[in-house]
Short mmCIF file of C-alpha atoms in Angstrom, two decimals:
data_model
loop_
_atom_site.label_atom_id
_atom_site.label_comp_id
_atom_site.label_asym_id
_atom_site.label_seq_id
_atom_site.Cartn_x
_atom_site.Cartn_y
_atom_site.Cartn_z
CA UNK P 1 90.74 60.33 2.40
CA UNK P 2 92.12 56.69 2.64
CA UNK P 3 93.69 55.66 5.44
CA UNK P 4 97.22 54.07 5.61
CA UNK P 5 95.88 50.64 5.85
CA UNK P 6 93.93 50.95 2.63
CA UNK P 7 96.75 52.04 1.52
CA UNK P 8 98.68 48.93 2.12
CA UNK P 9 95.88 46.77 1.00
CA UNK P 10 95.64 48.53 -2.58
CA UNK P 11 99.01 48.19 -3.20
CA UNK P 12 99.41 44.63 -2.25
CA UNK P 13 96.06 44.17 -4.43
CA UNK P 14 98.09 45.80 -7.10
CA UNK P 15 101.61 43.80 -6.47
CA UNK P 16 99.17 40.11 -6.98
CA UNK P 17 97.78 41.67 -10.10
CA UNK P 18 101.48 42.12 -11.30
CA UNK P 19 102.72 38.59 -10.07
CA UNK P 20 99.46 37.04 -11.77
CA UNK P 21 100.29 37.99 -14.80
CA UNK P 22 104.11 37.14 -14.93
CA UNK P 23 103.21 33.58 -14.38
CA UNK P 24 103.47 31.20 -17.43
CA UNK P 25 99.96 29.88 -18.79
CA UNK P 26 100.29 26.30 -18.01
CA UNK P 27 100.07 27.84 -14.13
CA UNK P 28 97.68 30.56 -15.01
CA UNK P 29 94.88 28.35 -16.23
CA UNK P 30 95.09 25.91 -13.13
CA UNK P 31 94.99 29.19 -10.93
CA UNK P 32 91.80 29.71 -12.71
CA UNK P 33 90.17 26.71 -12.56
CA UNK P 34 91.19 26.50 -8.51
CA UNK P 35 89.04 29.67 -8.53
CA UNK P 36 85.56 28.63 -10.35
CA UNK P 37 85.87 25.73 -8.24
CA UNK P 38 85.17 27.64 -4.80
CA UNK P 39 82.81 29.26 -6.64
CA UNK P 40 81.09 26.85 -8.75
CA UNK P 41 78.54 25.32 -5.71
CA UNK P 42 78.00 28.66 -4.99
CA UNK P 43 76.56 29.33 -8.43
CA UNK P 44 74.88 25.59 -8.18
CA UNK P 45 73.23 27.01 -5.19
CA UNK P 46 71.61 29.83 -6.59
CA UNK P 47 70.71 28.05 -10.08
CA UNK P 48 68.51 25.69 -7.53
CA UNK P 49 67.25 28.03 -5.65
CA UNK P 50 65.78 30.29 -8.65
CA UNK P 51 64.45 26.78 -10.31
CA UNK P 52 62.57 25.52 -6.89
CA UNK P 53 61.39 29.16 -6.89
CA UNK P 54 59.95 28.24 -10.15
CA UNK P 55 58.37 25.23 -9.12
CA UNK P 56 56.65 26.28 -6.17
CA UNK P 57 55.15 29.77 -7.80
CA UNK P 58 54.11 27.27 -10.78
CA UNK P 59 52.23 24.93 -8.35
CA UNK P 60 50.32 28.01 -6.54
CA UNK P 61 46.48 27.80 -7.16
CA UNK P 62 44.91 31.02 -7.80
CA UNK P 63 42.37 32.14 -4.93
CA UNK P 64 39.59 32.12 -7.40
CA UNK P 65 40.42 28.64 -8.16
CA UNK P 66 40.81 27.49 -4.24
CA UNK P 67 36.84 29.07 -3.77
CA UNK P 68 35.34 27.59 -6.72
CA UNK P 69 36.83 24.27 -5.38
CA UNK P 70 35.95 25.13 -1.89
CA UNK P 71 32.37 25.71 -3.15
CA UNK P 72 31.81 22.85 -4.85
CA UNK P 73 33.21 21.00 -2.15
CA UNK P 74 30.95 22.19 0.48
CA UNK P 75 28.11 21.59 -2.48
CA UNK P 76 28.72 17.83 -2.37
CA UNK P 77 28.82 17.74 1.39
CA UNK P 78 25.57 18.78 1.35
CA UNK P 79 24.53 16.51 -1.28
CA UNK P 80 25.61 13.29 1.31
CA UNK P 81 24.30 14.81 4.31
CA UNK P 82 20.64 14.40 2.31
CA UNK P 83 21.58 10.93 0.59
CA UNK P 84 21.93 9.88 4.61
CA UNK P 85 19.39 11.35 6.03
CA UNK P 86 17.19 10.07 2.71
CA UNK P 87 18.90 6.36 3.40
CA UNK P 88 18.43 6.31 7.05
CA UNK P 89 14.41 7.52 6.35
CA UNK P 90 13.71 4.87 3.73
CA UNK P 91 15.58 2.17 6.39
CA UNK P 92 13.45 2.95 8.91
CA UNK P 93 10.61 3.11 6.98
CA UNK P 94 11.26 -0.69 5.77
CA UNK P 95 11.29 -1.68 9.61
CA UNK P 96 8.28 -0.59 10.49
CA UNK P 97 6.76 -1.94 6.86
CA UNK P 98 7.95 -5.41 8.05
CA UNK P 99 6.88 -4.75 11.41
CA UNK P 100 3.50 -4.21 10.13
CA UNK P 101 3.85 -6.78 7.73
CA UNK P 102 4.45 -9.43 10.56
CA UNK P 103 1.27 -8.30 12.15
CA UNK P 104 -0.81 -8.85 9.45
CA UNK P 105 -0.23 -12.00 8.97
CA UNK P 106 -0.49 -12.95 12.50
CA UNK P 107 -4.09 -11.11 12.65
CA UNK P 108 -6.96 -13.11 12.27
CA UNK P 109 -8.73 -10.00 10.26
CA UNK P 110 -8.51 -9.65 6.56
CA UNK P 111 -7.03 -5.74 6.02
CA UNK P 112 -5.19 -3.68 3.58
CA UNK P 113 -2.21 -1.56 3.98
CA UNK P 114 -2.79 1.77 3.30
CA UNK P 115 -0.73 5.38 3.60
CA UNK P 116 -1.54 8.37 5.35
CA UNK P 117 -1.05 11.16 2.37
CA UNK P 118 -2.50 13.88 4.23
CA UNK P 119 -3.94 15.95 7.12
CA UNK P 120 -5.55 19.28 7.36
CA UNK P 121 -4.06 21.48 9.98
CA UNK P 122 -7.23 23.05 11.05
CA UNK P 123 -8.53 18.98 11.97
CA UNK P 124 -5.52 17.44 12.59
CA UNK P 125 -7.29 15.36 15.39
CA UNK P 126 -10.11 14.43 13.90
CA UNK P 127 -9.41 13.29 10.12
CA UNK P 128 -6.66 12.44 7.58
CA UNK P 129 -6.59 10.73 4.16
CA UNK P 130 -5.27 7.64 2.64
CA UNK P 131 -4.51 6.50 -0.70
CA UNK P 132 -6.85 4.45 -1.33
CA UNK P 133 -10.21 3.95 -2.43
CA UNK P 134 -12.85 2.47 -4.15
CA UNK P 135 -11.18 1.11 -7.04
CA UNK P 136 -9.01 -0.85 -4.10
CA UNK P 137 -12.33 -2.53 -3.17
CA UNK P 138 -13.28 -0.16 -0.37
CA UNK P 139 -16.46 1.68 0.97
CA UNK P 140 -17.71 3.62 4.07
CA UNK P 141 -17.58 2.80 7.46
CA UNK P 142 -14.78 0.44 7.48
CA UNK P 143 -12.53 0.53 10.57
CA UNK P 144 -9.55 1.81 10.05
CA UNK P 145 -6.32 0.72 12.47
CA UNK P 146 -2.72 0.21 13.39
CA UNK P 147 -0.92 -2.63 14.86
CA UNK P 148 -1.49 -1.21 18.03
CA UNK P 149 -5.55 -0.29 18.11
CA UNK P 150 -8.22 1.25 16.31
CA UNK P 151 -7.94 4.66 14.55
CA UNK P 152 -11.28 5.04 13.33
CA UNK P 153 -13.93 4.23 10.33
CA UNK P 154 -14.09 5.12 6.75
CA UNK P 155 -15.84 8.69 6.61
CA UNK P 156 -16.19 8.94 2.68
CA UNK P 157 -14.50 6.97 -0.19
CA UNK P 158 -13.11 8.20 -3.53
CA UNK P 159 -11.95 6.77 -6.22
CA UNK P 160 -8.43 6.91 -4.97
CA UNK P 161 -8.66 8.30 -1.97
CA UNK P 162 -10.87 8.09 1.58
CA UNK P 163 -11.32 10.58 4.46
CA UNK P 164 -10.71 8.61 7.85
CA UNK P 165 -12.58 9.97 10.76
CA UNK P 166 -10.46 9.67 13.76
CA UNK P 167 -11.38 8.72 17.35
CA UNK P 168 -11.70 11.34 19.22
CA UNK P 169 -14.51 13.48 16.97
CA UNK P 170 -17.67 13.51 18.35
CA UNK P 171 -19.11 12.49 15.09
CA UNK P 172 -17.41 8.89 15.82
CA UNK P 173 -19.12 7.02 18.78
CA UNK P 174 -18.02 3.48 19.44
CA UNK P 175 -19.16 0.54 21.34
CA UNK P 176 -16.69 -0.40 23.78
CA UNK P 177 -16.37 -3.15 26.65
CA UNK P 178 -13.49 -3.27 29.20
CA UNK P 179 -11.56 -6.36 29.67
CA UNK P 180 -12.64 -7.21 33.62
CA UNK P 181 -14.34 -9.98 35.82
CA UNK P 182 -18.16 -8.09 34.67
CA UNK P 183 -16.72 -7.22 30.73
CA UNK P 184 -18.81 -3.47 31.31
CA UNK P 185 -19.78 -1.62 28.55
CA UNK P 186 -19.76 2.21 27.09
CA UNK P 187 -19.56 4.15 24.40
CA UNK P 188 -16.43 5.62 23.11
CA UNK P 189 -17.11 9.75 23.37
CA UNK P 190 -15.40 13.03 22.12
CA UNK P 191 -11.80 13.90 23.42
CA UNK P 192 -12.45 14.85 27.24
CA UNK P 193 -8.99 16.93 26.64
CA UNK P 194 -7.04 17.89 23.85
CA UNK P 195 -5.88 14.67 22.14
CA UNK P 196 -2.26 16.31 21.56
CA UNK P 197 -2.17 16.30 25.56
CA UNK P 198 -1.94 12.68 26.37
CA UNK P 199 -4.32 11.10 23.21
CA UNK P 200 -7.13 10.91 25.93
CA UNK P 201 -10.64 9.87 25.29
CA UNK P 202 -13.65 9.14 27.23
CA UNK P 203 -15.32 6.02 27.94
CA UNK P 204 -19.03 7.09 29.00
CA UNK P 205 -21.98 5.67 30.47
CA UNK P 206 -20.41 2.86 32.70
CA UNK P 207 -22.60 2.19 35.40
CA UNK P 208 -22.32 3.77 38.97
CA UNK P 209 -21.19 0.63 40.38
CA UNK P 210 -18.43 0.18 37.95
CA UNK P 211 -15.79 -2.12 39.04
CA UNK P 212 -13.71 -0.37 36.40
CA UNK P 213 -10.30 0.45 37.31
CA UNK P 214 -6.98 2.46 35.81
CA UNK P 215 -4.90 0.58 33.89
CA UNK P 216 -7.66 -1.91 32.45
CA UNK P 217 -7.74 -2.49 28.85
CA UNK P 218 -10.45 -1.53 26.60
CA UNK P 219 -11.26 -3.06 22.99
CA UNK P 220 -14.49 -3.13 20.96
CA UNK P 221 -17.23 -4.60 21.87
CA UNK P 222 -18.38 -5.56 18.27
CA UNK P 223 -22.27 -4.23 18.27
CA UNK P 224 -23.53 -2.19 15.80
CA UNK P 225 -21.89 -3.74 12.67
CA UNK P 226 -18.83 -1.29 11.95
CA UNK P 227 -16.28 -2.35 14.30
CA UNK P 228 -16.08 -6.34 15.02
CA UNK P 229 -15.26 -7.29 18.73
CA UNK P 230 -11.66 -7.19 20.08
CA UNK P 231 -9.93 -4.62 18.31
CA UNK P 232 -7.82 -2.46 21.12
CA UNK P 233 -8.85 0.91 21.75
CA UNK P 234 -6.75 1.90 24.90
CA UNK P 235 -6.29 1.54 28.50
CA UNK P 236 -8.04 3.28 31.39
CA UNK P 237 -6.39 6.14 33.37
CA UNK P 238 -8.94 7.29 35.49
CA UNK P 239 -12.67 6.86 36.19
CA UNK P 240 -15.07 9.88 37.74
CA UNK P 241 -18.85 10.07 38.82
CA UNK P 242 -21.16 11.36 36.41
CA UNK P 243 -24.87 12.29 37.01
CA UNK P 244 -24.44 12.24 41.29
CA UNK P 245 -22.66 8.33 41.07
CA UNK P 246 -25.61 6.91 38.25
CA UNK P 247 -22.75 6.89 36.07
CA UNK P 248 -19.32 6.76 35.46
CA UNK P 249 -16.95 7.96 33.01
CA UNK P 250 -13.30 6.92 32.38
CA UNK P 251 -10.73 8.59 30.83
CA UNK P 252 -8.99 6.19 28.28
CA UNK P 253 -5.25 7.13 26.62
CA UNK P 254 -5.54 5.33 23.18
CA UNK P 255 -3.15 2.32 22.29
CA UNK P 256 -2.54 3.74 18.86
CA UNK P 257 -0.41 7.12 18.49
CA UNK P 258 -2.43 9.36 16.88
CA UNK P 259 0.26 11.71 16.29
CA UNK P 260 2.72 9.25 14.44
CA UNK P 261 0.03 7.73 11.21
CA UNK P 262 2.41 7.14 8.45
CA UNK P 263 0.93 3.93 7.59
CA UNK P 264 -2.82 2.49 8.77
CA UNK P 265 -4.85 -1.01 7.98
CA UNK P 266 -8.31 -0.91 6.33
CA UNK P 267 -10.95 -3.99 7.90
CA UNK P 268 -11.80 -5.30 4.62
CA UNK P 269 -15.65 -6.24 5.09
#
């Protein structure tokens, strides 16, 4: 049941009701339009509302759409990683081009630039190929070399392609001389360790009165007809008796990394 006080309000509800409509129109309709106008920003407010509502669920990308574009995204990422790593190759590539470049012009041997197109991974130490050959004017037993020393000689020659044997293989014996006060001379040996360790080779049959000593360089002594005289083969790291003291052998870590041939010179004859 209502209480009193509802009561009370319902009938003064009803007593408004009455008065409102015993006043003339004139006042009626001003009444009226007093009364939309508290309301009207009220209904402003809530037209707004449901249009931004409208904008915001019209500008919502579908998730479909946000991974496709994610995707692709992450695609072309990758794409400029490579165009850097591609751009920062072929820049370093020109450096050492002009580098080597520079050096052939200063050398007082006439050589040709070749490139190292591949190795075989069962004789990485002892051979590789180049791309050249004989239609480039080239034959066998040319020395083959970087700006830093000799690599090694011509093996075979194709038409477009050689086989360099490297230092190192026993097949390849060189003439050597060490730059001291009595210029002694060996022969250029096999690997006396595993080139990877160090690029070590041996410098044999020095006499047993050497006065050769570590850190000495060693070039080519130019006899035989393969290798003129002064190209740089290394420097010496140690020297040990051979044959109780008749001879001595050095140990020699080449100038030129053998680990590193991108690009090599051919001694034109």
């Amino acid at each position: 049941m209502l209480k009193k006080s509802h009561y009370i309000f319902l009938v003064c509800v009803v007593v408004l009701v009455l008065a409102l409509l015993q006043l003339p129109v004139g006042p009626m309709g001003k009444l009226k339009l007093a009364i939309s106008g508290l309301f009207l920003p009220l209904f402003g407010l809530s037209n707004s509302t449901h249009e931004w509502l409208g904008v915001v669920t019209g500008g919502l990308t579908p998730k479909t759409e946000l991974l496709r574009q994610n995707a692709e995204l992450r695609q072309q990422n990758r794409e400029l990683q490579l165009r850097v790593a591609q751009e920062a190759q072929i820049w370093a590539e020109n450096g050492r081009l002009r580098s080597e470049v520079g050096w052939a012009r200063q050398t007082r041997w006439r050589v040709k630039l070749a490139r190292v197109v591949a190795r075989d991974p069962s004789n990485w130490w002892r051979s590789l190929e180049i791309d050249l050959g004989a239609r480039d004017g080239l034959r066998g037993n040319l020395a083959v070399l970087t700006a830093d020393g000799l690599v090694g000689r011509l093996q075979s020659v194709g038409e477009t392609r050689s086989q360099v044997v490297l230092l190192g293989d026993p097949n390849l014996r060189v003439s050597a001389t060490v730059n001291n006060t009595n210029s002694e001379t060996g022969i250029i040996t096999s690997a006396t360790s595993a080139p990877q360790a160090g690029g070590m080779i041996g410098l044999d049959f020095l006499t047993g009165a050497t006065l050769a000593q570590p850190g000495q360089n060693v070039v080519t002594w130019g006899e035989g007809g393969v290798f003129p005289a002064g190209i740089p083969i290394g420097k010496i790291v140690d020297i040990q008796p051979k044959e109780f003291g008749l001879t001595t052998e050095a140990r020699v870590k080449l100038a030129a990394d053998m680990s590193a041939l991108e690009e090599v010179w051919v001694m034109l004859p």
